[in-house]
Amino acid sequence: MSEPLVVIGNGMAAARLVDELTRLAPARFDITVVGEEPDLAYNRVLLSSLLAREVTRQDIELKPRSWWEERGVTLVCGRQASDIDVRLGIVRVRGGKKLPFARLVLATGSEPIRLPLPGADLPGVMTFRNVGDVDAMLRLARPGAPAVVIGGGLLGLEAAYGLKKAGADVTVVHLMDRLMERQLDARAAAMLKDAMEAQGIRVLLEAESAAVQGRRKVRGLRLADGRTIDADLLVMAAGIRPRAGLARVAGIAVQRGILVDDQLQTSAPGVYALGECAEHRGACYGLVEPAYEQARVLARHFAGETAEYQGSLLSTNLKVSGVDVFSAGDFIGESGTEPIVYSDPEEGVYRKLVIRDDRIAGVVLVGDTSDALWYLELLRNRVAISHMRDGLVFGRGFCEAAPQSASPVQAEAA
């Protein structure tokens, strides 16, 4: 008889877990997936493209309904899990449904942070996290309508790009001194800012939001220095936090996220967590790739294999507002490192490699990211680079095709 497995959350992490598990142990578990959104699991990375009307909702769907049915998975969509009884092994779903489990996986993801600004509850103030948010933004983002995005991180820039493509007049307000400060150094961030402004997106750095203006709906944003920005739509994209409330109420150990060990098990026997809601060795990952790595480990563990999650090397490889960017590792460069930089502002290309002990410690790429995965492989595998150091910044093709002494261009040793 198959073992009852319940997964709470129907996002990218849950879909990858089901995919891996049904491949490794196709008949071992009777799987039920509970998701509070009415949609099937979809690719959240493409929400800005959905907002920009570059893709459809069907395009971002990870798997069709037939895929789930073929694997015998029961989907409970549009219903929220309300309670976990760890002792009895039951998940209660709003509406009265009870789901027994032998094993439970929490893949509840994260939730956007809403800044506690005066006026933040006005109509027209929203976050950017799911397809429902996209629908709401599209209703307000009519051509020429002023829109403000608070937050110059990845999520904020994705929202700004989508709104601009939808026709809105967009301003990004960011508290820090550069965009995407967690993924880019100052020079790369400046290039990204220039590229965004070339697309007509206004960017205000070191700008602190003070209050949302308006009476019956949002009309603008007031900054701490007294400046005001008109807005018919205001998007808060100032960060995310793990959704751990369900676990906390159930008595499962939680700090920032749901605490898990190297097998992704929580403090409750038979209960596991993965993805953005999980905290492993003090780290909560807000990116897709660590969630996929965790899903592979957990599926192998459930299938009876020996598997441990050791943590993830963070890397970002994506298109932000139409600009290709990549970063990984120590891209700033701690003491004892040496940066090698190649920059071509006219072509919009920037490459920075941080070297420590004859190995790549960090990478930043803007404009041309074609060698990103190669650099990441060298970083992860701690490959010695002395034999190709002179040409390393010019990419894999150059290193493999030309003697290093014949470097035609001199990169900066900054």
CSV table of C-alpha atoms in Angstrom, one decimal:
chain,number,residue,atom,x,y,z
A,1,MET,CA,0.0,0.0,0.0
A,2,SER,CA,1.3,3.4,-0.9
A,3,GLU,CA,2.4,5.8,1.8
A,4,PRO,CA,0.3,8.9,2.2
A,5,LEU,CA,2.4,12.0,1.4
A,6,VAL,CA,1.0,15.5,1.7
A,7,VAL,CA,2.7,18.6,0.2
A,8,ILE,CA,1.5,22.0,1.3
A,9,GLY,CA,2.3,24.5,-1.4
A,10,ASN,CA,1.9,24.2,-5.1
A,11,GLY,CA,4.8,26.3,-6.4
A,12,MET,CA,8.0,25.6,-8.2
A,13,ALA,CA,9.7,23.7,-5.3
A,14,ALA,CA,6.7,21.4,-4.8
A,15,ALA,CA,6.4,20.7,-8.6
A,16,ARG,CA,10.1,19.8,-8.8
A,17,LEU,CA,9.8,17.5,-5.7
A,18,VAL,CA,6.9,15.6,-7.3
A,19,ASP,CA,8.7,15.3,-10.6
A,20,GLU,CA,11.8,13.9,-9.0
A,21,LEU,CA,10.0,11.6,-6.5
A,22,THR,CA,7.6,10.1,-9.1
A,23,ARG,CA,10.6,9.3,-11.3
A,24,LEU,CA,12.7,7.7,-8.5
A,25,ALA,CA,9.9,5.9,-6.6
A,26,PRO,CA,6.8,6.0,-8.9
A,27,ALA,CA,4.5,3.8,-6.8
A,28,ARG,CA,5.8,4.4,-3.3
A,29,PHE,CA,3.7,7.3,-2.3
A,30,ASP,CA,0.1,8.4,-2.5
A,31,ILE,CA,0.7,12.1,-3.1
A,32,THR,CA,-1.7,15.0,-2.4
A,33,VAL,CA,-0.6,18.6,-3.2
A,34,VAL,CA,-2.5,21.5,-1.5
A,35,GLY,CA,-2.2,24.9,-3.0
A,36,GLU,CA,-4.1,28.0,-2.0
A,37,GLU,CA,-3.9,29.6,-5.5
A,38,PRO,CA,-6.5,28.3,-8.0
A,39,ASP,CA,-3.9,27.9,-10.7
A,40,LEU,CA,-1.7,24.9,-11.4
A,41,ALA,CA,2.0,25.3,-10.4
A,42,TYR,CA,3.6,28.0,-12.5
A,43,ASN,CA,7.0,29.7,-13.1
A,44,ARG,CA,7.1,32.8,-10.9
A,45,VAL,CA,10.3,33.9,-12.6
A,46,LEU,CA,8.2,34.8,-15.7
A,47,LEU,CA,5.7,37.0,-13.8
A,48,SER,CA,7.3,40.1,-15.2
A,49,SER,CA,6.9,38.7,-18.7
A,50,LEU,CA,3.3,37.9,-18.0
A,51,LEU,CA,2.8,41.5,-16.8
A,52,ALA,CA,4.6,42.8,-20.0
A,53,ARG,CA,2.2,40.6,-22.0
A,54,GLU,CA,5.1,38.8,-23.5
A,55,VAL,CA,3.7,35.4,-22.4
A,56,THR,CA,0.4,34.0,-21.5
A,57,ARG,CA,-0.7,32.2,-18.3
A,58,GLN,CA,-0.6,28.9,-20.1
A,59,ASP,CA,3.0,29.6,-21.2
A,60,ILE,CA,4.2,29.9,-17.6
A,61,GLU,CA,2.4,26.8,-16.4
A,62,LEU,CA,5.0,24.2,-15.3
A,63,LYS,CA,3.1,21.1,-16.0
A,64,PRO,CA,-0.4,20.5,-17.6
A,65,ARG,CA,-3.1,18.9,-15.5
A,66,SER,CA,-2.7,15.7,-17.4
A,67,TRP,CA,0.9,15.4,-16.1
A,68,TRP,CA,-0.3,15.4,-12.5
A,69,GLU,CA,-3.1,12.9,-13.3
A,70,GLU,CA,-0.7,10.5,-15.1
A,71,ARG,CA,1.4,10.4,-11.9
A,72,GLY,CA,-1.6,9.8,-9.7
A,73,VAL,CA,-1.2,13.0,-7.8
A,74,THR,CA,-4.3,14.5,-6.1
A,75,LEU,CA,-4.4,18.3,-6.5
A,76,VAL,CA,-6.3,20.4,-4.0
A,77,CYS,CA,-6.1,23.9,-5.7
A,78,GLY,CA,-7.7,27.1,-4.4
A,79,ARG,CA,-7.8,25.8,-0.8
A,80,GLN,CA,-5.6,26.9,2.1
A,81,ALA,CA,-4.2,24.5,4.6
A,82,SER,CA,-5.4,25.8,8.0
A,83,ASP,CA,-3.9,23.5,10.6
A,84,ILE,CA,-1.4,20.7,11.0
A,85,ASP,CA,-1.8,18.1,13.7
A,86,VAL,CA,1.6,16.6,14.0
A,87,ARG,CA,0.7,14.0,16.6
A,88,LEU,CA,-2.3,12.7,14.7
A,89,GLY,CA,-0.7,13.1,11.3
A,90,ILE,CA,-3.5,15.2,9.8
A,91,VAL,CA,-3.6,18.4,7.7
A,92,ARG,CA,-6.8,20.3,7.9
A,93,VAL,CA,-7.9,22.3,4.8
A,94,ARG,CA,-10.3,25.3,4.9
A,95,GLY,CA,-13.8,24.0,4.3
A,96,GLY,CA,-13.4,21.0,6.6
A,97,LYS,CA,-11.3,18.6,4.5
A,98,LYS,CA,-8.9,16.4,6.5
A,99,LEU,CA,-5.8,14.9,4.9
A,100,PRO,CA,-4.0,12.1,6.7
A,101,PHE,CA,-0.2,11.8,6.2
A,102,ALA,CA,2.7,9.6,7.0
A,103,ARG,CA,5.0,12.2,5.7
A,104,LEU,CA,4.4,15.9,5.2
A,105,VAL,CA,6.4,18.4,3.2
A,106,LEU,CA,6.0,22.2,3.8
A,107,ALA,CA,6.7,24.1,0.6
A,108,THR,CA,4.8,27.2,1.6
A,109,GLY,CA,7.2,29.7,-0.1
A,110,SER,CA,7.5,33.3,1.0
A,111,GLU,CA,5.4,36.3,1.3
A,112,PRO,CA,6.1,39.9,0.2
A,113,ILE,CA,7.0,42.5,2.9
A,114,ARG,CA,4.5,45.4,3.0
A,115,LEU,CA,6.2,48.5,4.4
A,116,PRO,CA,4.3,50.0,7.3
A,117,LEU,CA,3.9,53.4,5.6
A,118,PRO,CA,1.1,55.8,6.4
A,119,GLY,CA,-1.5,55.2,3.6
A,120,ALA,CA,-0.2,51.8,2.7
A,121,ASP,CA,-3.7,50.3,2.9
A,122,LEU,CA,-5.1,52.6,0.2
A,123,PRO,CA,-6.5,51.0,-3.0
A,124,GLY,CA,-3.9,50.9,-5.7
A,125,VAL,CA,-1.1,49.8,-3.3
A,126,MET,CA,-0.1,46.3,-3.9
A,127,THR,CA,2.7,43.7,-3.9
A,128,PHE,CA,4.1,41.6,-6.8
A,129,ARG,CA,4.2,37.9,-6.0
A,130,ASN,CA,1.6,35.9,-7.9
A,131,VAL,CA,-0.6,35.9,-11.0
A,132,GLY,CA,-3.4,37.6,-9.0
A,133,ASP,CA,-1.1,40.5,-8.4
A,134,VAL,CA,-0.3,40.7,-12.1
A,135,ASP,CA,-4.1,40.8,-12.9
A,136,ALA,CA,-4.6,43.6,-10.5
A,137,MET,CA,-1.6,45.6,-11.8
A,138,LEU,CA,-2.7,45.2,-15.4
A,139,ARG,CA,-6.1,46.7,-14.5
A,140,LEU,CA,-4.4,49.9,-13.3
A,141,ALA,CA,-1.4,50.1,-15.6
A,142,ARG,CA,-3.1,51.9,-18.4
A,143,PRO,CA,-0.9,53.7,-21.0
A,144,GLY,CA,0.7,56.8,-19.5
A,145,ALA,CA,-0.5,56.1,-16.0
A,146,PRO,CA,2.1,57.0,-13.3
A,147,ALA,CA,3.4,54.0,-11.4
A,148,VAL,CA,5.9,53.8,-8.6
A,149,VAL,CA,7.8,50.7,-7.5
A,150,ILE,CA,9.4,50.7,-4.1
A,151,GLY,CA,12.5,48.5,-4.2
A,152,GLY,CA,15.4,48.2,-6.6
A,153,GLY,CA,16.1,44.6,-6.0
A,154,LEU,CA,15.4,41.8,-8.4
A,155,LEU,CA,11.6,41.7,-7.7
A,156,GLY,CA,11.2,45.5,-8.0
A,157,LEU,CA,13.1,45.7,-11.3
A,158,GLU,CA,11.0,42.9,-12.7
A,159,ALA,CA,7.9,44.7,-11.7
A,160,ALA,CA,9.2,48.0,-13.2
A,161,TYR,CA,10.0,46.3,-16.5
A,162,GLY,CA,6.6,44.6,-16.7
A,163,LEU,CA,4.8,47.8,-15.9
A,164,LYS,CA,6.8,49.8,-18.4
A,165,LYS,CA,6.1,47.2,-21.1
A,166,ALA,CA,2.4,47.5,-20.2
A,167,GLY,CA,2.5,51.2,-20.9
A,168,ALA,CA,2.8,52.8,-17.5
A,169,ASP,CA,5.1,55.7,-16.7
A,170,VAL,CA,7.4,54.0,-14.1
A,171,THR,CA,9.6,55.3,-11.3
A,172,VAL,CA,11.7,53.0,-9.2
A,173,VAL,CA,12.5,54.2,-5.6
A,174,HIS,CA,15.4,52.4,-3.9
A,175,LEU,CA,16.8,53.0,-0.4
A,176,MET,CA,20.3,51.8,-1.2
A,177,ASP,CA,23.0,53.5,-3.2
A,178,ARG,CA,22.8,51.0,-6.1
A,179,LEU,CA,20.4,48.6,-7.7
A,180,MET,CA,20.4,44.9,-6.9
A,181,GLU,CA,23.1,45.4,-4.2
A,182,ARG,CA,22.9,41.7,-3.2
A,183,GLN,CA,23.8,40.6,-6.7
A,184,LEU,CA,25.8,43.3,-8.4
A,185,ASP,CA,28.8,45.5,-7.6
A,186,ALA,CA,28.7,49.3,-8.0
A,187,ARG,CA,29.9,49.3,-11.6
A,188,ALA,CA,27.6,46.6,-12.8
A,189,ALA,CA,24.7,48.2,-11.0
A,190,ALA,CA,25.4,51.6,-12.6
A,191,MET,CA,25.3,49.9,-16.1
A,192,LEU,CA,22.0,48.4,-15.2
A,193,LYS,CA,20.6,51.7,-14.1
A,194,ASP,CA,21.7,53.3,-17.3
A,195,ALA,CA,20.1,50.6,-19.3
A,196,MET,CA,16.8,51.0,-17.4
A,197,GLU,CA,16.8,54.7,-17.8
A,198,ALA,CA,17.4,54.3,-21.5
A,199,GLN,CA,14.1,52.3,-21.6
A,200,GLY,CA,12.3,55.3,-20.0
A,201,ILE,CA,12.3,54.0,-16.4
A,202,ARG,CA,13.2,56.6,-13.8
A,203,VAL,CA,15.4,55.4,-11.0
A,204,LEU,CA,15.9,57.2,-7.7
A,205,LEU,CA,18.6,55.9,-5.4
A,206,GLU,CA,19.2,56.6,-1.7
A,207,ALA,CA,15.5,57.6,-1.6
A,208,GLU,CA,13.6,56.7,1.5
A,209,SER,CA,9.8,56.3,1.3
A,210,ALA,CA,7.9,58.2,4.0
A,211,ALA,CA,4.1,58.0,3.2
A,212,VAL,CA,1.6,57.0,0.6
A,213,GLN,CA,-0.5,59.9,-0.5
A,214,GLY,CA,-4.2,59.9,-1.4
A,215,ARG,CA,-7.6,59.7,0.1
A,216,ARG,CA,-9.9,57.2,-1.6
A,217,LYS,CA,-7.0,55.7,-3.6
A,218,VAL,CA,-3.3,56.1,-4.0
A,219,ARG,CA,-2.2,59.3,-5.7
A,220,GLY,CA,1.5,59.4,-4.9
A,221,LEU,CA,4.5,58.7,-2.8
A,222,ARG,CA,6.1,61.2,-0.5
A,223,LEU,CA,9.8,60.7,0.2
A,224,ALA,CA,11.7,61.5,3.4
A,225,ASP,CA,13.4,64.5,1.8
A,226,GLY,CA,10.0,66.0,1.0
A,227,ARG,CA,9.8,65.1,-2.7
A,228,THR,CA,6.6,63.7,-4.0
A,229,ILE,CA,6.0,61.3,-6.9
A,230,ASP,CA,2.7,60.9,-8.7
A,231,ALA,CA,1.3,57.4,-8.7
A,232,ASP,CA,-2.0,55.8,-9.7
A,233,LEU,CA,-0.4,52.5,-8.8
A,234,LEU,CA,2.2,51.7,-6.2
A,235,VAL,CA,4.0,48.4,-6.0
A,236,MET,CA,5.9,47.4,-2.8
A,237,ALA,CA,8.8,45.1,-3.7
A,238,ALA,CA,11.0,45.7,-0.7
A,239,GLY,CA,11.7,42.1,0.0
A,240,ILE,CA,10.2,38.7,1.1
A,241,ARG,CA,10.0,36.7,4.3
A,242,PRO,CA,9.5,32.9,4.7
A,243,ARG,CA,5.9,31.8,5.2
A,244,ALA,CA,6.4,29.8,8.4
A,245,GLY,CA,3.2,30.7,10.3
A,246,LEU,CA,1.5,27.3,9.7
A,247,ALA,CA,4.6,25.5,11.1
A,248,ARG,CA,5.0,27.8,14.0
A,249,VAL,CA,1.4,27.3,15.2
A,250,ALA,CA,1.9,23.5,14.8
A,251,GLY,CA,4.8,23.7,17.3
A,252,ILE,CA,7.5,23.1,14.7
A,253,ALA,CA,10.8,25.0,15.3
A,254,VAL,CA,11.0,28.2,13.4
A,255,GLN,CA,13.5,31.1,13.4
A,256,ARG,CA,13.5,33.2,10.3
A,257,GLY,CA,12.2,30.2,8.4
A,258,ILE,CA,11.3,26.6,9.2
A,259,LEU,CA,14.4,25.0,10.6
A,260,VAL,CA,15.5,21.9,8.7
A,261,ASP,CA,18.5,19.5,9.0
A,262,ASP,CA,20.6,18.0,6.1
A,263,GLN,CA,17.7,15.7,5.2
A,264,LEU,CA,15.4,18.7,5.1
A,265,GLN,CA,13.5,17.3,8.1
A,266,THR,CA,12.0,19.8,10.6
A,267,SER,CA,11.9,19.4,14.4
A,268,ALA,CA,8.8,17.2,14.0
A,269,PRO,CA,9.4,13.6,12.9
A,270,GLY,CA,8.0,12.9,9.4
A,271,VAL,CA,7.6,16.6,8.6
A,272,TYR,CA,9.9,18.2,6.1
A,273,ALA,CA,10.3,21.7,4.5
A,274,LEU,CA,12.0,23.0,1.4
A,275,GLY,CA,12.3,26.1,-0.8
A,276,GLU,CA,11.8,29.7,0.4
A,277,CYS,CA,10.1,28.7,3.6
A,278,ALA,CA,13.0,26.6,4.9
A,279,GLU,CA,16.0,27.7,6.9
A,280,HIS,CA,19.1,25.4,6.6
A,281,ARG,CA,22.2,26.1,8.6
A,282,GLY,CA,21.1,29.7,9.2
A,283,ALA,CA,20.4,30.4,5.5
A,284,CYS,CA,17.0,31.1,3.9
A,285,TYR,CA,17.3,31.0,0.1
A,286,GLY,CA,15.0,33.2,-2.0
A,287,LEU,CA,16.0,31.8,-5.3
A,288,VAL,CA,14.8,28.9,-7.5
A,289,GLU,CA,18.0,26.9,-7.9
A,290,PRO,CA,18.5,26.2,-4.2
A,291,ALA,CA,14.8,25.0,-4.0
A,292,TYR,CA,15.5,22.6,-6.9
A,293,GLU,CA,18.6,21.3,-5.2
A,294,GLN,CA,16.7,20.7,-2.0
A,295,ALA,CA,13.9,18.9,-4.0
A,296,ARG,CA,16.4,16.6,-5.5
A,297,VAL,CA,17.9,15.7,-2.1
A,298,LEU,CA,14.5,15.2,-0.5
A,299,ALA,CA,13.3,13.0,-3.3
A,300,ARG,CA,16.3,10.8,-3.1
A,301,HIS,CA,15.9,10.6,0.7
A,302,PHE,CA,12.2,9.6,0.3
A,303,ALA,CA,13.2,7.0,-2.3
A,304,GLY,CA,15.5,5.4,0.3
A,305,GLU,CA,18.8,6.7,-1.0
A,306,THR,CA,21.5,8.3,1.1
A,307,ALA,CA,21.3,12.0,0.4
A,308,GLU,CA,22.2,15.2,2.3
A,309,TYR,CA,21.8,18.8,1.5
A,310,GLN,CA,25.0,20.8,2.2
A,311,GLY,CA,23.7,24.2,1.3
A,312,SER,CA,23.8,26.1,-2.0
A,313,LEU,CA,26.2,28.4,-3.8
A,314,LEU,CA,24.1,31.4,-4.7
A,315,SER,CA,24.1,32.5,-8.3
A,316,THR,CA,21.8,34.7,-10.3
A,317,ASN,CA,21.5,34.3,-14.0
A,318,LEU,CA,18.6,36.1,-15.6
A,319,LYS,CA,17.4,39.0,-17.7
A,320,VAL,CA,16.5,42.1,-15.7
A,321,SER,CA,14.6,44.8,-17.6
A,322,GLY,CA,15.9,43.3,-20.9
A,323,VAL,CA,19.5,43.2,-19.7
A,324,ASP,CA,21.3,39.9,-19.1
A,325,VAL,CA,23.0,39.8,-15.7
A,326,PHE,CA,24.8,37.0,-13.8
A,327,SER,CA,26.5,36.9,-10.4
A,328,ALA,CA,27.9,34.2,-8.1
A,329,GLY,CA,30.0,33.8,-5.1
A,330,ASP,CA,32.1,36.7,-3.6
A,331,PHE,CA,31.5,39.2,-6.4
A,332,ILE,CA,32.5,42.2,-4.3
A,333,GLY,CA,35.9,40.8,-3.3
A,334,GLU,CA,36.9,40.3,0.3
A,335,SER,CA,40.4,41.0,1.7
A,336,GLY,CA,43.0,38.8,0.0
A,337,THR,CA,41.2,38.6,-3.4
A,338,GLU,CA,42.1,40.2,-6.7
A,339,PRO,CA,39.6,41.4,-9.2
A,340,ILE,CA,40.1,41.1,-13.0
A,341,VAL,CA,37.8,43.4,-14.9
A,342,TYR,CA,36.9,43.7,-18.6
A,343,SER,CA,34.5,46.6,-19.5
A,344,ASP,CA,33.1,47.8,-22.8
A,345,PRO,CA,30.5,50.5,-22.0
A,346,GLU,CA,29.7,51.1,-25.7
A,347,GLU,CA,28.6,47.5,-26.1
A,348,GLY,CA,27.1,47.4,-22.6
A,349,VAL,CA,29.4,44.5,-21.5
A,350,TYR,CA,31.0,44.2,-18.1
A,351,ARG,CA,32.9,41.2,-16.7
A,352,LYS,CA,34.5,40.9,-13.3
A,353,LEU,CA,36.2,37.9,-11.9
A,354,VAL,CA,37.3,37.8,-8.3
A,355,ILE,CA,40.4,35.6,-7.8
A,356,ARG,CA,41.5,34.0,-4.5
A,357,ASP,CA,44.3,31.4,-4.2
A,358,ASP,CA,44.4,30.8,-8.0
A,359,ARG,CA,40.7,30.1,-8.1
A,360,ILE,CA,37.6,32.0,-9.0
A,361,ALA,CA,35.8,33.2,-5.9
A,362,GLY,CA,33.2,35.4,-7.5
A,363,VAL,CA,31.8,36.5,-10.8
A,364,VAL,CA,29.7,39.4,-12.1
A,365,LEU,CA,28.6,39.6,-15.8
A,366,VAL,CA,26.4,42.3,-17.4
A,367,GLY,CA,25.3,42.3,-21.1
A,368,ASP,CA,27.1,39.1,-22.2
A,369,THR,CA,26.4,36.2,-19.9
A,370,SER,CA,27.2,33.4,-22.5
A,371,ASP,CA,30.0,32.1,-20.3
A,372,ALA,CA,28.1,32.3,-17.0
A,373,LEU,CA,27.7,28.5,-16.6
A,374,TRP,CA,31.3,27.9,-17.4
A,375,TYR,CA,32.5,30.4,-14.8
A,376,LEU,CA,30.1,28.9,-12.3
A,377,GLU,CA,31.5,25.4,-13.0
A,378,LEU,CA,35.0,26.7,-12.4
A,379,LEU,CA,33.9,28.3,-9.2
A,380,ARG,CA,31.9,25.4,-7.8
A,381,ASN,CA,34.6,22.9,-8.6
A,382,ARG,CA,37.5,25.1,-7.3
A,383,VAL,CA,39.4,24.7,-10.6
A,384,ALA,CA,42.9,26.2,-10.6
A,385,ILE,CA,43.1,28.9,-13.3
A,386,SER,CA,46.8,29.8,-13.5
A,387,HIS,CA,47.2,28.1,-16.9
A,388,MET,CA,44.4,30.3,-18.4
A,389,ARG,CA,44.6,33.4,-16.2
A,390,ASP,CA,45.5,35.8,-18.9
A,391,GLY,CA,42.5,35.0,-21.1
A,392,LEU,CA,40.0,34.0,-18.4
A,393,VAL,CA,38.0,37.2,-18.5
A,394,PHE,CA,37.5,36.8,-22.3
A,395,GLY,CA,35.6,33.6,-21.8
A,396,ARG,CA,35.7,29.9,-22.5
A,397,GLY,CA,36.1,30.1,-26.3
A,398,PHE,CA,39.1,32.3,-26.0
A,399,CYS,CA,40.7,30.1,-23.3
A,400,GLU,CA,40.3,26.9,-25.3
A,401,ALA,CA,41.3,28.3,-28.7
A,402,ALA,CA,44.2,30.7,-28.1
A,403,PRO,CA,47.6,30.5,-26.3
A,404,GLN,CA,47.3,32.6,-23.2
A,405,SER,CA,50.4,34.7,-24.1
A,406,ALA,CA,48.6,35.9,-27.2
A,407,SER,CA,45.9,37.9,-25.5
A,408,PRO,CA,44.9,40.6,-28.0
A,409,VAL,CA,43.3,42.8,-25.4
A,410,GLN,CA,44.6,43.8,-22.0
A,411,ALA,CA,41.9,43.4,-19.3
A,412,GLU,CA,42.0,45.7,-16.3
A,413,ALA,CA,43.6,44.3,-13.1
A,414,ALA,CA,41.5,46.5,-10.9
